[in-house]
Coordinates of C-alpha atoms in Angstrom, one line a residue:
X18 CA 0.0 0.0 0.0
X19 CA 1.2 3.4 -0.7
X20 CA 0.0 6.8 0.7
X21 CA -1.2 9.5 -1.7
X22 CA 2.3 10.9 -2.0
X23 CA 3.7 7.7 -3.2
X24 CA 5.2 6.4 0.0
X25 CA 4.4 3.1 1.9
X26 CA 1.5 3.2 4.3
X27 CA 2.5 3.1 7.9
X28 CA 0.0 1.6 10.3
X29 CA 0.1 3.3 13.6
X30 CA -2.8 1.5 15.1
X31 CA -3.0 -2.3 14.8
X32 CA -6.6 -2.3 15.6
X33 CA -8.0 -1.1 12.3
X34 CA -11.3 -2.6 11.2
X35 CA -12.5 -3.9 7.8
X36 CA -14.6 -0.7 7.2
X37 CA -11.5 1.4 7.8
X38 CA -9.7 -0.7 5.3
X39 CA -12.4 -0.2 2.6
X40 CA -12.4 3.5 3.2
X41 CA -8.6 3.6 2.9
X42 CA -8.8 1.6 -0.3
X43 CA -11.1 4.2 -1.9
X44 CA -8.7 6.9 -0.9
X45 CA -5.8 4.9 -2.3
X46 CA -7.6 4.5 -5.7
X47 CA -8.3 8.3 -5.9
X48 CA -4.7 8.9 -5.0
X49 CA -3.5 6.7 -7.8
X50 CA -5.7 8.4 -10.3
X51 CA -4.4 11.8 -9.1
X52 CA -0.9 10.6 -9.3
X53 CA -1.4 9.3 -12.9
X54 CA -2.7 12.7 -14.0
X55 CA 0.2 14.5 -12.3
X56 CA 2.7 12.2 -13.9
X57 CA 1.1 12.7 -17.3
X58 CA 1.3 16.4 -17.0
X59 CA 5.0 16.1 -16.1
X60 CA 5.7 13.9 -19.1
X61 CA 3.8 16.2 -21.7
X62 CA 5.9 18.8 -23.4
X63 CA 5.2 22.6 -23.5
X64 CA 4.0 22.5 -27.1
X65 CA 1.5 19.8 -26.4
X66 CA 0.1 21.7 -23.4
X67 CA -0.5 24.8 -25.6
X68 CA -2.3 22.8 -28.2
X69 CA -4.6 21.3 -25.6
X70 CA -5.3 24.8 -24.1
X71 CA -6.4 26.1 -27.6
X72 CA -9.5 23.8 -27.6
X73 CA -12.7 24.6 -25.9
X74 CA -14.9 21.8 -24.5
X75 CA -18.5 22.6 -25.3
X76 CA -19.7 19.3 -23.7
X77 CA -20.8 17.7 -27.0
X78 CA -17.7 18.8 -29.0
X79 CA -14.4 20.5 -28.7
X80 CA -13.7 23.5 -31.0
X81 CA -10.8 25.9 -31.4
X82 CA -10.8 29.3 -29.7
X83 CA -10.6 31.0 -33.1
X84 CA -13.7 29.2 -34.4
X85 CA -15.5 30.1 -31.2
X86 CA -14.6 33.8 -31.7
X87 CA -15.9 33.7 -35.3
X88 CA -19.2 32.2 -34.2
X89 CA -19.7 34.7 -31.5
X90 CA -19.0 37.6 -33.9
X91 CA -21.4 36.2 -36.4
X92 CA -24.1 35.9 -33.8
X93 CA -23.5 39.5 -32.6
X94 CA -23.6 40.9 -36.2
X95 CA -26.8 39.0 -37.0
X96 CA -28.4 40.5 -33.9
X97 CA -27.3 44.0 -34.9
X98 CA -28.7 43.7 -38.4
X99 CA -32.0 42.3 -37.1
X100 CA -32.3 45.1 -34.6
X101 CA -31.4 47.8 -37.1
X102 CA -34.0 46.4 -39.6
X103 CA -36.8 46.5 -36.9
X104 CA -35.8 50.1 -36.0
X105 CA -35.9 51.3 -39.6
X106 CA -39.3 49.7 -40.2
X107 CA -40.8 51.3 -37.1
X108 CA -39.2 54.8 -37.5
X109 CA -39.0 55.6 -41.3
X110 CA -42.1 57.3 -42.7
X111 CA -44.3 55.1 -44.8
X112 CA -45.1 56.1 -48.4
X113 CA -48.8 56.9 -48.8
X114 CA -50.2 55.7 -52.1
X115 CA -53.6 57.5 -51.6
X116 CA -55.4 54.4 -50.5
X117 CA -55.1 50.7 -51.2
X118 CA -55.4 49.8 -54.9
X119 CA -58.0 47.2 -54.3
X120 CA -59.3 47.0 -57.9
X121 CA -58.7 48.5 -61.4
X122 CA -61.4 51.1 -61.1
X123 CA -59.9 52.6 -57.9
X124 CA -56.4 52.6 -59.4
X125 CA -57.8 54.4 -62.5
X126 CA -59.7 56.8 -60.3
X127 CA -56.5 58.1 -58.7
X128 CA -55.1 58.8 -62.1
X129 CA -58.3 60.4 -63.5
X130 CA -58.4 62.9 -60.7
X131 CA -54.7 63.7 -61.2
X132 CA -55.4 64.8 -64.7
X133 CA -57.2 67.9 -63.3
X134 CA -54.1 68.9 -61.5
X135 CA -52.3 69.0 -64.8
X136 CA -55.0 71.2 -66.3
X137 CA -54.9 74.0 -63.7
X138 CA -54.3 77.6 -64.8
X139 CA -53.1 80.5 -62.8
X140 CA -50.9 80.4 -59.7
X141 CA -50.7 76.8 -58.8
X142 CA -51.3 75.7 -55.1
X143 CA -48.7 74.0 -53.1
X144 CA -48.9 70.2 -53.4
X145 CA -50.3 70.3 -56.9
X146 CA -47.7 67.5 -57.6
X147 CA -47.3 67.9 -61.3
X148 CA -43.6 68.6 -61.6
X149 CA -43.6 69.8 -65.2
X150 CA -46.4 72.4 -64.7
X151 CA -45.9 75.9 -63.3
X152 CA -47.8 79.2 -62.8
X153 CA -49.4 80.4 -66.0
X154 CA -51.9 82.9 -67.5
X155 CA -51.9 85.2 -64.4
X156 CA -52.9 88.1 -66.7
X157 CA -56.1 86.5 -68.0
X158 CA -58.9 89.0 -68.1
X159 CA -56.8 92.1 -68.6
X160 CA -57.9 92.3 -72.3
X161 CA -61.7 91.9 -72.4
X162 CA -64.4 92.0 -75.0
X163 CA -68.0 92.7 -74.1
X164 CA -67.3 93.7 -70.5
X165 CA -64.7 95.6 -68.4
X166 CA -61.3 94.0 -67.8
X167 CA -61.2 91.8 -64.7
X168 CA -59.0 89.2 -63.0
X169 CA -59.7 85.8 -64.7
X170 CA -56.6 84.0 -63.5
X171 CA -57.3 80.4 -62.4
X172 CA -59.7 77.7 -63.6
X173 CA -58.8 74.9 -65.9
X174 CA -57.5 74.6 -69.5
X175 CA -60.2 72.7 -71.3
X176 CA -58.1 70.2 -73.3
X177 CA -54.8 70.0 -75.1
X178 CA -54.9 73.6 -76.0
X179 CA -54.7 76.6 -73.6
X180 CA -58.3 77.9 -73.9
X181 CA -60.6 78.2 -70.9
X182 CA -64.3 77.6 -71.5
X183 CA -66.7 78.5 -68.7
X184 CA -69.4 76.2 -70.1
X185 CA -67.3 73.0 -69.9
X186 CA -65.7 74.1 -66.6
X187 CA -69.2 74.4 -65.1
X188 CA -70.4 71.1 -66.6
X189 CA -67.3 69.3 -65.3
X190 CA -67.7 70.7 -61.8
X191 CA -71.3 69.7 -61.8
X192 CA -70.4 66.1 -62.6
X193 CA -67.6 66.0 -60.0
X194 CA -69.9 67.4 -57.3
X195 CA -72.6 64.9 -58.3
X196 CA -70.2 62.0 -57.9
X197 CA -69.1 63.3 -54.5
X198 CA -72.6 63.8 -53.2
X199 CA -73.6 60.2 -54.2
X200 CA -70.3 58.4 -53.2
X201 CA -68.7 60.4 -50.4
X202 CA -67.9 57.3 -48.4
X203 CA -66.0 55.7 -51.4
X204 CA -64.0 58.9 -52.0
X205 CA -63.1 58.9 -48.3
X206 CA -62.1 55.2 -48.4
X207 CA -59.9 55.8 -51.5
X208 CA -58.3 58.8 -49.7
X209 CA -59.4 61.1 -52.5
X210 CA -62.2 63.0 -50.7
X211 CA -60.1 66.1 -49.8
X212 CA -58.5 66.0 -53.3
X213 CA -61.7 66.0 -55.3
X214 CA -63.2 68.7 -53.1
X215 CA -60.1 70.9 -53.7
X216 CA -60.5 70.3 -57.5
X217 CA -64.2 71.4 -57.3
X218 CA -63.4 74.5 -55.3
X219 CA -60.6 75.4 -57.8
X220 CA -63.3 75.4 -60.5
X221 CA -66.0 77.2 -58.6
X222 CA -63.6 79.9 -57.5
X223 CA -63.0 80.6 -61.2
X224 CA -66.7 80.6 -61.9
X225 CA -67.2 83.3 -59.3
X226 CA -64.6 85.4 -61.2
X227 CA -66.4 84.9 -64.5
X228 CA -69.6 86.9 -63.8
X229 CA -70.6 90.1 -62.0
X230 CA -73.4 91.0 -59.6
X231 CA -75.2 94.3 -60.4
X232 CA -76.4 94.9 -56.8
X233 CA -75.2 94.6 -53.3
X234 CA -77.8 91.9 -52.6
X235 CA -76.1 89.6 -55.1
X236 CA -79.4 88.8 -56.8
X237 CA -78.8 90.0 -60.4
X238 CA -76.1 89.3 -63.0
X239 CA -75.5 91.4 -66.1
X240 CA -72.8 89.5 -68.0
X241 CA -70.7 86.3 -67.9
X242 CA -67.2 85.6 -69.4
X243 CA -67.7 82.6 -71.5
X244 CA -64.2 82.1 -72.9
X245 CA -60.5 83.1 -72.4
X246 CA -58.3 82.7 -75.4
X247 CA -59.1 82.5 -79.1
X248 CA -59.9 79.3 -81.0
X249 CA -60.9 78.6 -84.6
X250 CA -58.7 77.8 -87.6
X251 CA -56.8 81.1 -88.0
X252 CA -53.2 81.4 -89.1
X253 CA -52.4 84.2 -86.8
X254 CA -50.9 83.6 -83.3
X255 CA -53.6 82.4 -80.9
X256 CA -54.4 79.4 -78.7
X257 CA -55.1 77.1 -81.6
X258 CA -52.6 78.1 -84.1
X259 CA -49.6 78.3 -81.7
X260 CA -48.0 75.3 -80.0
X261 CA -46.7 76.7 -76.7
X262 CA -46.6 75.7 -73.1
X263 CA -49.2 77.7 -71.0
X264 CA -46.3 79.0 -68.9
X265 CA -44.7 80.6 -72.0
X266 CA -47.7 82.0 -73.9
X267 CA -46.7 85.2 -75.7
X268 CA -49.7 85.8 -78.0
X269 CA -52.8 87.9 -77.4
X270 CA -55.3 86.2 -75.1
X271 CA -58.6 88.1 -74.9
X272 CA -61.5 87.2 -72.6
X273 CA -65.0 87.3 -74.1
X274 CA -68.1 88.1 -72.1
X275 CA -71.8 87.6 -73.1
X276 CA -74.9 89.4 -71.9
X277 CA -77.2 86.7 -73.0
X278 CA -76.7 82.9 -72.9
X279 CA -79.3 80.9 -71.1
X280 CA -77.5 77.6 -71.6
X281 CA -74.2 78.9 -70.1
X282 CA -75.9 80.6 -67.1
X283 CA -78.1 77.6 -66.3
X284 CA -75.1 75.2 -66.4
X285 CA -73.2 77.5 -64.1
X286 CA -76.3 77.6 -61.8
X287 CA -76.2 73.8 -61.7
X288 CA -72.5 73.7 -60.9
X289 CA -72.8 76.2 -58.0
X290 CA -75.9 74.5 -56.6
X291 CA -74.3 71.0 -56.7
X292 CA -71.1 72.4 -55.1
X293 CA -73.1 74.0 -52.4
X294 CA -74.3 70.5 -51.3
X295 CA -70.7 69.2 -51.4
X296 CA -69.6 72.0 -49.1
X297 CA -72.5 71.9 -46.6
X298 CA -69.9 71.5 -43.8
X299 CA -68.6 75.0 -44.7
X300 CA -71.7 77.0 -44.1
X301 CA -70.6 80.4 -45.3
X302 CA -69.1 79.1 -48.5
X303 CA -72.0 76.8 -49.2
X304 CA -74.4 79.7 -48.8
X305 CA -72.3 81.8 -51.2
X306 CA -72.5 79.1 -53.8
X307 CA -76.2 78.7 -53.2
X308 CA -76.9 82.4 -53.7
X309 CA -74.8 82.4 -56.9
X310 CA -76.8 79.5 -58.3
X311 CA -80.1 81.4 -57.7
X312 CA -78.8 84.6 -59.3
X313 CA -77.4 82.8 -62.3
X314 CA -80.6 80.8 -62.9
X315 CA -82.5 84.1 -62.8
X316 CA -80.2 85.5 -65.4
X317 CA -80.7 82.3 -67.6
X318 CA -84.5 82.5 -67.4
X319 CA -84.8 86.3 -68.0
X320 CA -86.5 86.6 -71.4
X321 CA -84.0 89.3 -72.4
X322 CA -81.0 87.0 -71.7
X323 CA -82.2 84.0 -73.6
X324 CA -80.2 82.6 -76.5
X325 CA -77.1 80.4 -77.1
X326 CA -73.8 81.8 -75.7
X327 CA -71.8 80.2 -78.4
X328 CA -73.5 82.3 -81.1
X329 CA -72.6 85.5 -79.2
X330 CA -69.0 84.5 -78.7
X331 CA -68.6 83.7 -82.4
X332 CA -70.1 87.2 -83.3
X333 CA -67.5 88.7 -80.9
X334 CA -64.6 87.2 -82.8
X335 CA -63.8 84.4 -80.3
X336 CA -63.4 82.0 -83.2
X337 CA -65.5 79.2 -84.5
X338 CA -67.4 77.7 -81.6
X339 CA -65.8 74.5 -80.4
X340 CA -68.7 73.9 -77.9
X341 CA -71.6 74.9 -80.0
X342 CA -74.5 74.4 -77.7
X343 CA -77.7 73.4 -79.6
X344 CA -80.2 74.7 -77.1
X345 CA -81.0 75.8 -73.6
X346 CA -84.2 74.0 -72.5
X347 CA -82.3 71.0 -71.2
X348 CA -80.1 73.4 -69.1
X349 CA -83.2 75.0 -67.7
X350 CA -84.5 71.6 -66.5
X351 CA -81.0 70.6 -65.2
X352 CA -80.4 73.9 -63.5
X353 CA -83.8 74.0 -61.8
X354 CA -83.4 70.5 -60.5
X355 CA -80.0 71.3 -58.9
X356 CA -81.1 74.6 -57.5
X357 CA -84.1 72.9 -56.0
X358 CA -81.9 70.4 -54.2
X359 CA -79.6 73.1 -53.0
X360 CA -82.3 75.5 -51.7
X361 CA -85.3 73.3 -50.9
X362 CA -87.5 76.0 -52.6
X363 CA -90.5 74.2 -54.2
X364 CA -90.8 76.9 -56.8
X365 CA -87.7 75.3 -58.6
X366 CA -89.3 71.9 -58.4
X367 CA -92.4 73.3 -59.9
X368 CA -90.5 74.6 -62.8
X369 CA -88.5 71.4 -63.2
X370 CA -91.8 69.5 -63.4
X371 CA -93.5 71.9 -65.7
X372 CA -95.0 69.9 -68.6
X373 CA -94.2 72.6 -71.3
X374 CA -90.5 72.9 -70.1
X375 CA -90.2 69.1 -70.2
X376 CA -91.6 69.0 -73.7
X377 CA -89.3 71.8 -75.0
X378 CA -86.3 70.0 -73.5
X379 CA -87.2 66.9 -75.5
X380 CA -88.2 64.7 -72.5
X381 CA -91.0 62.9 -74.5
X382 CA -88.5 61.4 -76.9
X383 CA -87.6 61.8 -80.5
X384 CA -84.3 62.4 -82.2
X385 CA -81.3 60.1 -82.6
X386 CA -79.6 61.6 -79.6
X387 CA -82.4 61.0 -77.2
X388 CA -80.8 59.4 -74.1
X389 CA -77.3 60.5 -74.9
X390 CA -76.0 62.6 -72.0
X391 CA -73.2 65.1 -72.8
X392 CA -71.8 68.6 -72.3
X393 CA -74.4 69.7 -74.9
X394 CA -77.5 67.8 -73.6
X395 CA -78.3 67.5 -69.9
X396 CA -81.8 66.1 -70.3
X397 CA -81.1 62.5 -69.1
X398 CA -79.1 63.8 -66.1
X399 CA -82.1 65.9 -65.0
X400 CA -84.5 63.0 -65.6
X401 CA -82.4 60.7 -63.4
X402 CA -82.0 63.3 -60.7
X403 CA -85.7 63.8 -60.5
X404 CA -86.4 60.1 -60.6
X405 CA -84.2 59.8 -57.5
X406 CA -86.6 62.2 -55.8
X407 CA -89.5 60.0 -56.6
X408 CA -87.7 56.7 -55.7
X409 CA -86.5 57.9 -52.3
X410 CA -88.9 60.7 -51.1
X411 CA -92.6 60.9 -50.8
X412 CA -93.9 63.2 -53.6
X413 CA -97.4 64.5 -53.9
X414 CA -99.6 66.5 -56.2
X415 CA -98.8 68.6 -58.2
X416 CA -95.3 67.0 -58.8
X417 CA -96.0 63.3 -58.8
X418 CA -97.4 63.0 -62.4
X419 CA -94.4 64.6 -64.1
X420 CA -91.9 62.8 -61.8
X421 CA -93.5 59.5 -62.8
X422 CA -93.1 60.5 -66.4
X423 CA -89.4 61.2 -65.8
X424 CA -89.0 57.8 -64.2
X425 CA -90.7 56.0 -67.2
X426 CA -88.5 57.9 -69.6
X427 CA -85.4 57.1 -67.6
X428 CA -86.3 53.4 -67.6
X429 CA -86.8 53.5 -71.4
X430 CA -83.3 55.0 -71.9
X431 CA -81.7 52.4 -69.6
X432 CA -83.4 49.7 -71.7
X433 CA -81.8 51.3 -74.8
X434 CA -78.4 51.1 -73.2
X435 CA -78.5 47.3 -72.9
X436 CA -76.9 45.7 -76.0
X437 CA -79.6 43.1 -76.4
X438 CA -82.1 45.7 -77.5
X439 CA -79.7 47.1 -80.2
X440 CA -80.8 50.7 -79.9
X441 CA -77.2 51.8 -80.3
X442 CA -74.6 50.1 -82.5
X443 CA -71.5 48.6 -81.0
X444 CA -68.0 48.4 -82.5
X445 CA -66.7 44.9 -83.1
X446 CA -64.8 45.2 -79.8
X447 CA -67.9 46.1 -77.8
X448 CA -67.8 49.9 -77.5
X449 CA -71.3 51.4 -77.7
X450 CA -71.4 54.2 -80.3
X451 CA -73.4 56.9 -78.5
X452 CA -72.1 59.5 -81.0
X453 CA -72.8 57.3 -84.0
X454 CA -69.3 56.7 -85.2
X455 CA -68.1 60.3 -85.0
X456 CA -64.7 61.1 -83.6
X457 CA -63.8 61.3 -79.9
X458 CA -66.4 58.7 -78.7
X459 CA -65.0 57.9 -75.3
X460 CA -66.5 60.9 -73.4
X461 CA -70.0 59.7 -74.5
X462 CA -69.2 56.2 -73.4
X463 CA -68.0 57.4 -70.0
X464 CA -71.1 59.5 -69.6
X465 CA -73.3 56.5 -70.2
X466 CA -71.2 54.2 -67.9
X467 CA -71.6 56.8 -65.1
X468 CA -75.3 57.2 -65.4
X469 CA -76.1 53.5 -65.8
X470 CA -74.1 52.5 -62.8
X471 CA -75.6 55.4 -60.8
X472 CA -79.1 54.5 -61.7
X473 CA -78.5 50.9 -60.7
X474 CA -77.3 52.2 -57.4
X475 CA -80.4 54.3 -57.1
X476 CA -82.5 51.2 -57.5
X477 CA -80.4 49.4 -54.9
X478 CA -80.8 52.2 -52.4
X479 CA -84.5 52.3 -53.0
X480 CA -84.7 48.5 -52.7
X481 CA -86.0 48.1 -56.2
X482 CA -84.8 44.9 -57.9
X483 CA -85.1 46.1 -61.5
X484 CA -87.4 47.6 -64.1
X485 CA -89.4 46.5 -67.1
X486 CA -88.2 46.7 -70.7
X487 CA -91.4 46.1 -72.7
X488 CA -92.6 42.7 -71.4
X489 CA -89.2 41.6 -70.0
X490 CA -87.9 42.3 -66.5
X491 CA -84.3 43.6 -66.2
X492 CA -82.2 43.3 -63.1
X493 CA -80.4 46.4 -61.8
X494 CA -77.2 44.3 -62.0
X495 CA -77.6 44.3 -65.8
X496 CA -76.9 48.0 -65.8
X497 CA -73.8 47.6 -63.7
X498 CA -72.6 44.9 -66.0
X499 CA -73.1 47.2 -69.0
X500 CA -71.3 50.0 -67.2
X501 CA -68.3 47.7 -66.4
X502 CA -68.1 46.5 -70.0
X503 CA -67.7 50.0 -71.3
X504 CA -65.2 51.1 -68.6
X505 CA -63.2 47.9 -69.1
X506 CA -63.1 48.7 -72.8
X507 CA -61.6 52.1 -72.0
X508 CA -59.1 50.6 -69.6
X509 CA -57.7 48.2 -72.1
X510 CA -60.2 45.3 -72.8
X511 CA -60.4 46.2 -76.5
X512 CA -59.0 45.0 -79.8
X513 CA -56.0 47.4 -79.6
X514 CA -55.2 46.0 -76.1
X515 CA -54.5 49.6 -75.2
X516 CA -55.7 51.6 -72.1
X517 CA -57.1 54.9 -73.2
X518 CA -56.4 56.3 -69.8
X519 CA -52.8 57.5 -69.8
X520 CA -50.7 55.8 -67.1
X521 CA -53.0 52.9 -66.5
X522 CA -51.5 49.5 -67.3
X523 CA -48.4 49.0 -69.4
X524 CA -49.8 50.2 -72.8
X525 CA -51.4 53.6 -73.2
X526 CA -51.1 56.5 -75.7
X527 CA -47.7 58.2 -75.7
X528 CA -48.3 61.0 -78.2
X529 CA -51.2 62.7 -76.4
X530 CA -52.3 65.9 -78.1
X531 CA -51.3 68.3 -75.3
X532 CA -49.1 71.3 -75.4
X533 CA -47.8 71.3 -71.9
X534 CA -47.0 67.6 -71.9
X535 CA -45.2 67.6 -75.2
X536 CA -42.9 70.6 -74.9
X537 CA -39.9 70.6 -72.4
X538 CA -40.4 72.7 -69.4
X539 CA -37.0 74.5 -69.6
X540 CA -35.6 78.0 -69.9
X541 CA -36.1 78.2 -73.7
X542 CA -38.9 80.2 -75.2
X543 CA -39.7 78.2 -78.4
X544 CA -42.3 80.7 -79.5
X545 CA -45.5 80.2 -81.5
X546 CA -44.1 78.3 -84.4
X547 CA -41.0 77.1 -82.7
X548 CA -43.1 74.6 -80.8
X549 CA -44.2 72.9 -84.0
X550 CA -41.2 70.6 -83.8
X551 CA -42.5 69.2 -80.5
X552 CA -46.0 68.9 -82.0
X553 CA -44.8 67.1 -85.2
X554 CA -42.0 64.9 -83.9
X555 CA -42.8 61.2 -84.1
X556 CA -41.7 60.4 -80.5
X557 CA -43.3 60.1 -77.1
X558 CA -44.4 63.2 -75.2
X559 CA -41.8 64.8 -73.0
X560 CA -44.0 64.2 -70.0
X561 CA -46.6 61.5 -69.1
X562 CA -50.0 63.2 -68.4
X563 CA -51.3 60.6 -66.1
X564 CA -55.0 60.1 -66.0
X565 CA -55.9 61.8 -69.2
X566 CA -58.6 59.9 -71.1
X567 CA -58.0 60.5 -74.8
X568 CA -60.6 60.9 -77.5
X569 CA -60.6 57.3 -78.4
X570 CA -60.8 54.9 -81.3
X571 CA -62.9 55.0 -84.5
X572 CA -66.0 52.9 -85.2
X573 CA -63.9 49.9 -86.1
X574 CA -61.8 50.0 -82.9
X575 CA -58.8 51.4 -84.7
X576 CA -56.7 54.0 -82.9
X577 CA -53.9 56.2 -84.2
X578 CA -51.5 57.3 -81.6
X579 CA -50.4 60.5 -83.3
X580 CA -50.1 63.9 -81.6
X581 CA -51.3 65.7 -84.7
X582 CA -54.6 63.7 -84.8
X583 CA -56.4 65.4 -82.0
X584 CA -59.7 63.4 -82.6
X585 CA -57.8 60.3 -81.4
X586 CA -55.4 61.6 -78.8
X587 CA -56.8 64.8 -77.2
X588 CA -58.2 64.7 -73.6
X589 CA -60.8 67.0 -72.1
X590 CA -61.9 68.0 -68.6
X591 CA -65.5 67.2 -69.5
X592 CA -64.6 63.6 -70.6
X593 CA -62.5 63.0 -67.5
X594 CA -65.2 64.3 -65.1
X595 CA -67.6 61.7 -66.5
X596 CA -64.9 59.1 -66.2
X597 CA -64.4 59.9 -62.5
X598 CA -68.1 59.4 -61.9
X599 CA -68.1 56.0 -63.6
X600 CA -65.0 54.8 -61.8
X601 CA -66.1 55.8 -58.3
X602 CA -69.5 54.2 -59.0
X603 CA -67.8 50.9 -60.0
X604 CA -65.0 51.1 -57.4
X605 CA -64.8 48.3 -54.9
X606 CA -62.9 50.3 -52.3
X607 CA -65.7 49.7 -49.9
X608 CA -68.4 47.0 -49.5
X609 CA -71.1 49.7 -49.4
X610 CA -73.9 49.3 -52.0
X611 CA -76.0 52.0 -53.4
X612 CA -75.6 55.7 -52.8
X613 CA -75.7 58.2 -50.0
X614 CA -79.4 58.4 -49.6
X615 CA -79.9 61.6 -47.6
X616 CA -77.2 64.2 -48.3
X617 CA -78.8 65.5 -51.5
X618 CA -82.1 65.9 -49.6
X619 CA -80.6 67.8 -46.7
X620 CA -82.1 71.2 -47.7
X621 CA -85.6 69.9 -48.7
X622 CA -88.7 70.7 -46.7
X623 CA -91.5 68.2 -46.3
X624 CA -93.3 67.7 -49.6
X625 CA -96.6 67.3 -47.8
X626 CA -99.2 69.7 -49.2
X627 CA -102.3 70.1 -47.0
X628 CA -105.5 69.2 -48.8
X629 CA -108.0 71.9 -49.6
X630 CA -110.5 72.9 -46.9
X631 CA -113.8 71.1 -47.1
X632 CA -116.6 72.9 -48.8
X633 CA -119.0 75.0 -46.7
X634 CA -122.1 73.2 -45.5
X635 CA -125.0 73.4 -47.9
X636 CA -127.4 76.3 -47.3
X637 CA -130.7 75.3 -45.9
X638 CA -133.6 77.7 -45.6
X639 CA -134.9 78.3 -42.2

């Protein structure tokens, strides 16, 4: 036996027991193991000890210190990257796309509204967001014909030229306001509500500048500026002959006023009245708009002011009329309907339901353009508006009979829209020819798409499943399907496989007939004729004018993408206003069905008319 230091065990006590021996044996085995380890360490060289120290025992494996350091660094770096990513996601501002693009119609809506920003004239507001446009035409109105010079800066350029037409501006604002009144919740969901109201106000502020009040009570108007800039086919420098950016115009630009023009004044009355409903939350401004609508309608209905404004403008030298209104009775009906909804004054409803006025406006039918809504003919719009009143409000004598006639007439027109009845021809690709194969058909298509979808939503809100076409019942969904088919055609489902709304999808017109979009916005003044090279060059426009709906294809679905051919490639604010209405009606940005039932009726009194008193009792002799 040896002790734990290697020496022999010395027994000092001879009386050790077996248990003591077993305990000592365990100690001896531990001592031997310890000795072996000590000896082993003595025998190992210095190099071997260093190699052993470089390894790290992880329990399941042994790795080198270098590999361990690399792993630790990798873990630390990965943690740093992860933390930085989370921090950036939470702190960096998120890009706002103006609402989730849940469907094609909502995506196209954003673009269609943006087109109006590109058409603004005057000193542009902050946030206009069209980088290639600047302030322009701030001296408009300083040269005037038919009235004293005044400030006419602002408003909208009508199309691809630089002329401002009060008639189409008013019509466009009426349509935009109508779509906001009916589909406010959808505009809000699409995050376009504030934007579209700003566009409407930009238009109505210009309309206020375009007429004068003759008294302090703001009840009478003596003249209206109908046009700024000269059109026609002259060869002298003007808005049609020259090809210049609006920011660089250097030719004469007179403003033309009319002292008669029932069609113009009644359309302006409709625009102001509709806008007054849109801005009901701004009491003072809404009342200002309402008062203007009343005064303008009074001007329109004054026997001394009757006549077509376009004829007066032509006589004043404004050029051949590009918007040659064919009559004013439809505007009377349209204007009275809107002023009634704005004011709640039954006298306007009485006029709007006057049998003679309805007949003069063509409500009883006849003519190839019956049922075709446009900047020139507002009849169908008025019929649908007044049908809304009958569907959703209680109407009594003396209004009910004529309102019922308007509803029957509206139903007849809606039947004619359905392809199965073949009232209107269609192109091989499915576009309905509301203008009978004439150029620039798409604005008429957009009008019909808007009104058909809107009427379907009126039926939905009134809980009416459909209507009768002769002996056949038509579902309200048939109208929405028709509306979709026409808008889908515009957005690219056509034989050309081309979207006629610029910026939508991958293929769209690139040579839009538009001065500001085709000429570089640089320091050069190209002049009247110097801009011709930008007009005539066979190349894409310098700038993409997003949202512009061009004139459209011919009756065979053929489209020529050439800047010089304005009938194919020129956009207009009136066409885009109708497009906005159709797109918001078809948008799936919310699950809401129907329209806002009550907003348009907010100013209306009860239509209850007390019955006449009973006759006096019969006289009996005493």
